[in-house]
PDB file of C-alpha atoms and ligand atoms in Angstrom:
ATOM      1  CA  MET A   1      96.287  83.512 110.475  1.00 66.00           C
ATOM      2  CA  GLU A   2     100.006  82.691 110.685  1.00 75.00           C
ATOM      3  CA  ASP A   3     101.753  81.772 107.440  1.00 93.00           C
ATOM      4  CA  CYS A   4      98.685  82.357 105.312  1.00 98.00           C
ATOM      5  CA  VAL A   5      99.537  84.175 102.099  1.00 98.00           C
ATOM      6  CA  PHE A   6      96.017  85.579 101.684  1.00 98.00           C
ATOM      7  CA  CYS A   7      95.866  86.890 105.261  1.00 98.00           C
ATOM      8  CA  ALA A   8      99.296  88.483 104.679  1.00 97.00           C
ATOM      9  CA  ILE A   9      98.015  90.093 101.466  1.00 98.00           C
ATOM     10  CA  ARG A  10      94.942  91.354 103.312  1.00 97.00           C
ATOM     11  CA  LYS A  11      97.205  93.009 105.920  1.00 96.00           C
ATOM     12  CA  GLY A  12      99.412  94.519 103.203  1.00 95.00           C
ATOM     13  CA  GLU A  13     102.421  92.432 104.213  1.00 96.00           C
ATOM     14  CA  ILE A  14     102.635  90.880 100.733  1.00 97.00           C
ATOM     15  CA  PRO A  15     101.979  93.058  97.672  1.00 97.00           C
ATOM     16  CA  SER A  16      99.109  92.254  95.339  1.00 98.00           C
ATOM     17  CA  THR A  17      96.892  93.946  92.801  1.00 98.00           C
ATOM     18  CA  LYS A  18      93.624  94.521  94.625  1.00 97.00           C
ATOM     19  CA  VAL A  19      90.634  95.042  92.373  1.00 97.00           C
ATOM     20  CA  TYR A  20      88.038  95.375  95.138  1.00 98.00           C
ATOM     21  CA  GLU A  21      88.033  95.410  98.919  1.00 97.00           C
ATOM     22  CA  ASP A  22      85.466  95.820 101.653  1.00 97.00           C
ATOM     23  CA  LYS A  23      85.315  94.615 105.242  1.00 97.00           C
ATOM     24  CA  ASP A  24      84.039  91.152 104.257  1.00 98.00           C
ATOM     25  CA  PHE A  25      86.231  90.212 101.300  1.00 98.00           C
ATOM     26  CA  MET A  26      88.686  91.328  98.649  1.00 98.00           C
ATOM     27  CA  ILE A  27      89.232  90.543  94.988  1.00 98.00           C
ATOM     28  CA  ILE A  28      92.848  90.356  93.787  1.00 98.00           C
ATOM     29  CA  LYS A  29      94.587  89.360  90.564  1.00 98.00           C
ATOM     30  CA  ASP A  30      95.951  85.819  90.638  1.00 98.00           C
ATOM     31  CA  ILE A  31      99.755  85.875  90.528  1.00 98.00           C
ATOM     32  CA  ASN A  32      99.798  82.959  88.045  1.00 98.00           C
ATOM     33  CA  PRO A  33      96.810  83.579  85.757  1.00 98.00           C
ATOM     34  CA  GLN A  34      95.223  80.601  83.996  1.00 97.00           C
ATOM     35  CA  ALA A  35      92.918  82.792  81.866  1.00 98.00           C
ATOM     36  CA  LYS A  36      93.040  86.281  80.382  1.00 98.00           C
ATOM     37  CA  VAL A  37      91.198  87.469  83.489  1.00 98.00           C
ATOM     38  CA  HIS A  38      91.972  85.402  86.574  1.00 98.00           C
ATOM     39  CA  LEU A  39      90.966  86.892  89.885  1.00 98.00           C
ATOM     40  CA  LEU A  40      90.563  85.533  93.387  1.00 98.00           C
ATOM     41  CA  ALA A  41      87.696  86.516  95.690  1.00 98.00           C
ATOM     42  CA  ILE A  42      88.920  86.011  99.240  1.00 98.00           C
ATOM     43  CA  PRO A  43      86.799  86.359 102.402  1.00 98.00           C
ATOM     44  CA  THR A  44      88.546  88.331 105.167  1.00 98.00           C
ATOM     45  CA  ASN A  45      87.926  85.627 107.730  1.00 97.00           C
ATOM     46  CA  HIS A  46      90.539  82.846 107.668  1.00 97.00           C
ATOM     47  CA  VAL A  47      88.692  79.556 107.090  1.00 97.00           C
ATOM     48  CA  PRO A  48      91.027  76.899 105.664  1.00 97.00           C
ATOM     49  CA  TYR A  49      88.527  74.601 103.914  1.00 96.00           C
ATOM     50  CA  LEU A  50      85.090  74.795 102.360  1.00 94.00           C
ATOM     51  CA  ASP A  51      83.935  71.714 104.265  1.00 93.00           C
ATOM     52  CA  ILE A  52      84.409  73.397 107.651  1.00 95.00           C
ATOM     53  CA  MET A  53      82.658  76.607 106.646  1.00 95.00           C
ATOM     54  CA  THR A  54      79.929  77.883 108.982  1.00 97.00           C
ATOM     55  CA  ASP A  55      76.471  78.946 107.778  1.00 97.00           C
ATOM     56  CA  ASP A  56      77.606  82.573 108.066  1.00 97.00           C
ATOM     57  CA  GLY A  57      80.690  81.834 105.991  1.00 97.00           C
ATOM     58  CA  ALA A  58      78.569  80.092 103.370  1.00 97.00           C
ATOM     59  CA  ALA A  59      76.125  83.019 103.305  1.00 98.00           C
ATOM     60  CA  LEU A  60      79.073  85.340 102.655  1.00 98.00           C
ATOM     61  CA  LEU A  61      80.237  83.162  99.758  1.00 98.00           C
ATOM     62  CA  GLY A  62      76.729  83.535  98.302  1.00 98.00           C
ATOM     63  CA  LYS A  63      76.930  87.305  98.733  1.00 98.00           C
ATOM     64  CA  ILE A  64      80.321  87.355  97.026  1.00 98.00           C
ATOM     65  CA  ILE A  65      78.955  85.386  94.054  1.00 98.00           C
ATOM     66  CA  LEU A  66      76.113  87.881  93.720  1.00 98.00           C
ATOM     67  CA  LYS A  67      78.532  90.812  93.994  1.00 98.00           C
ATOM     68  CA  ILE A  68      80.714  89.330  91.244  1.00 98.00           C
ATOM     69  CA  SER A  69      77.663  89.155  88.982  1.00 98.00           C
ATOM     70  CA  LYS A  70      77.069  92.860  89.570  1.00 98.00           C
ATOM     71  CA  MET A  71      80.730  93.767  88.955  1.00 98.00           C
ATOM     72  CA  GLN A  72      81.143  91.976  85.605  1.00 98.00           C
ATOM     73  CA  GLU A  73      81.963  95.145  83.724  1.00 98.00           C
ATOM     74  CA  GLU A  74      84.684  96.397  86.059  1.00 97.00           C
ATOM     75  CA  LEU A  75      86.115  92.889  86.387  1.00 98.00           C
ATOM     76  CA  GLY A  76      86.313  92.492  82.592  1.00 98.00           C
ATOM     77  CA  ILE A  77      84.150  89.374  82.433  1.00 98.00           C
ATOM     78  CA  THR A  78      80.976  90.603  80.729  1.00 96.00           C
ATOM     79  CA  ASP A  79      80.908  87.820  78.108  1.00 96.00           C
ATOM     80  CA  GLY A  80      80.784  85.093  80.724  1.00 98.00           C
ATOM     81  CA  TYR A  81      82.952  83.776  83.487  1.00 98.00           C
ATOM     82  CA  ARG A  82      83.747  80.682  85.518  1.00 98.00           C
ATOM     83  CA  LEU A  83      83.844  80.424  89.309  1.00 98.00           C
ATOM     84  CA  VAL A  84      85.888  77.643  90.905  1.00 98.00           C
ATOM     85  CA  VAL A  85      86.599  76.605  94.474  1.00 97.00           C
ATOM     86  CA  ASN A  86      89.321  74.005  94.909  1.00 97.00           C
ATOM     87  CA  GLN A  87      88.679  71.888  97.997  1.00 97.00           C
ATOM     88  CA  GLY A  88      91.451  69.602  99.229  1.00 95.00           C
ATOM     89  CA  ASP A  89      94.317  67.727  97.638  1.00 95.00           C
ATOM     90  CA  ASN A  90      92.488  66.043  94.756  1.00 97.00           C
ATOM     91  CA  ALA A  91      91.326  69.441  93.532  1.00 97.00           C
ATOM     92  CA  GLY A  92      94.808  70.895  93.922  1.00 95.00           C
ATOM     93  CA  GLN A  93      94.037  73.373  96.688  1.00 97.00           C
ATOM     94  CA  THR A  94      97.338  75.064  97.502  1.00 98.00           C
ATOM     95  CA  VAL A  95      96.295  77.964  99.727  1.00 98.00           C
ATOM     96  CA  ASN A  96      94.336  76.806 102.750  1.00 97.00           C
ATOM     97  CA  HIS A  97      92.150  79.885 103.031  1.00 98.00           C
ATOM     98  CA  VAL A  98      88.846  79.447 101.178  1.00 98.00           C
ATOM     99  CA  HIS A  99      88.716  81.512  98.000  1.00 98.00           C
ATOM    100  CA  ILE A 100      86.803  81.645  94.738  1.00 98.00           C
ATOM    101  CA  HIS A 101      88.670  81.702  91.434  1.00 98.00           C
ATOM    102  CA  ILE A 102      87.066  84.039  88.875  1.00 98.00           C
ATOM    103  CA  MET A 103      88.108  83.301  85.287  1.00 98.00           C
ATOM    104  CA  GLY A 104      87.013  84.949  82.079  1.00 98.00           C
ATOM    105  CA  GLY A 105      87.904  87.674  79.615  1.00 98.00           C
ATOM    106  CA  GLU A 106      88.147  85.105  76.807  1.00 98.00           C
ATOM    107  CA  LYS A 107      86.488  81.884  75.641  1.00 97.00           C
ATOM    108  CA  LEU A 108      87.390  79.303  78.281  1.00 98.00           C
ATOM    109  CA  LYS A 109      88.158  75.667  77.528  1.00 95.00           C
ATOM    110  CA  ASP A 110      85.265  73.292  78.232  1.00 93.00           C
ATOM    111  CA  ILE A 111      85.452  71.390  81.523  1.00 88.00           C
TER     112      ILE A 111
HETATM  113  P1  LIG B 201      94.226  77.092  94.934  1.00 78.98           P
HETATM  114  O1  LIG B 201      95.136  76.190  94.151  1.00 78.98           O
HETATM  115  O2  LIG B 201      94.512  76.997  96.422  1.00 78.98           O
HETATM  116  O3  LIG B 201      92.772  76.939  94.605  1.00 78.98           O
HETATM  117  O4  LIG B 201      94.566  78.554  94.440  1.00 78.98           O
HETATM  118  C1  LIG B 201      95.553  79.360  94.990  1.00 78.98           C
HETATM  119  C2  LIG B 201      95.816  80.442  94.001  1.00 78.98           C
HETATM  120  O5  LIG B 201      96.503  81.478  94.657  1.00 78.98           O
HETATM  121  C3  LIG B 201      96.670  80.006  92.810  1.00 78.98           C
HETATM  122  O6  LIG B 201      95.971  80.221  91.600  1.00 78.98           O
HETATM  123  C4  LIG B 201      97.923  80.873  92.934  1.00 78.98           C
HETATM  124  O7  LIG B 201      98.420  81.297  91.676  1.00 78.98           O
HETATM  125  C5  LIG B 201      97.437  82.034  93.782  1.00 78.98           C
HETATM  126  N1  LIG B 201      98.482  82.627  94.598  1.00 78.98           N
HETATM  127  C6  LIG B 201      99.373  81.966  95.398  1.00 78.98           C
HETATM  128  N2  LIG B 201     100.193  82.844  96.013  1.00 78.98           N
HETATM  129  C7  LIG B 201      99.808  84.085  95.595  1.00 78.98           C
HETATM  130  C8  LIG B 201     100.278  85.411  95.886  1.00 78.98           C
HETATM  131  O8  LIG B 201     101.231  85.628  96.649  1.00 78.98           O
HETATM  132  N3  LIG B 201      99.638  86.437  95.282  1.00 78.98           N
HETATM  133  C9  LIG B 201      98.582  86.234  94.423  1.00 78.98           C
HETATM  134  N4  LIG B 201      98.021  87.329  93.887  1.00 78.98           N
HETATM  135  N5  LIG B 201      98.106  85.004  94.136  1.00 78.98           N
HETATM  136  C10 LIG B 201      98.716  83.952  94.713  1.00 78.98           C
HETATM  137 ZN1  LIG B 202      94.238  83.221 105.730  1.00 78.98          ZN
END
């Protein structure tokens, strides 16, 4: 999608540190980490907001969550982790391409 930073990263037009990639999604390091480990799991398909996700898109998000749980060791989050999806302005969503924040690698502040 035009002007989407995550689609540009996917295509290799913007550099990033990719931790995992398959045809359905990628995991990259967040450029501005808010925890010792701060990764972003980003579906390949450009869907701007969670609330317009299709059933297939939602099923993929479920698959990604399961995959993250199986990759804890290589992601460096074995002692626990937090998954966050920011939806819309009040949550501070800045990139309009649905993604899951993965945070861990240290004791996180309570929310
Ligand atoms: P949001 O606020 O939309 O939930 O999260 C967007 C995230 O994308 C932010 O944590 C921000 O640091 C990250 N981000 C924005 N631009 C880039 C970029 O060019 N590369 C990487 N790796 N992360 C980015
Ligand atoms: Zn996109």
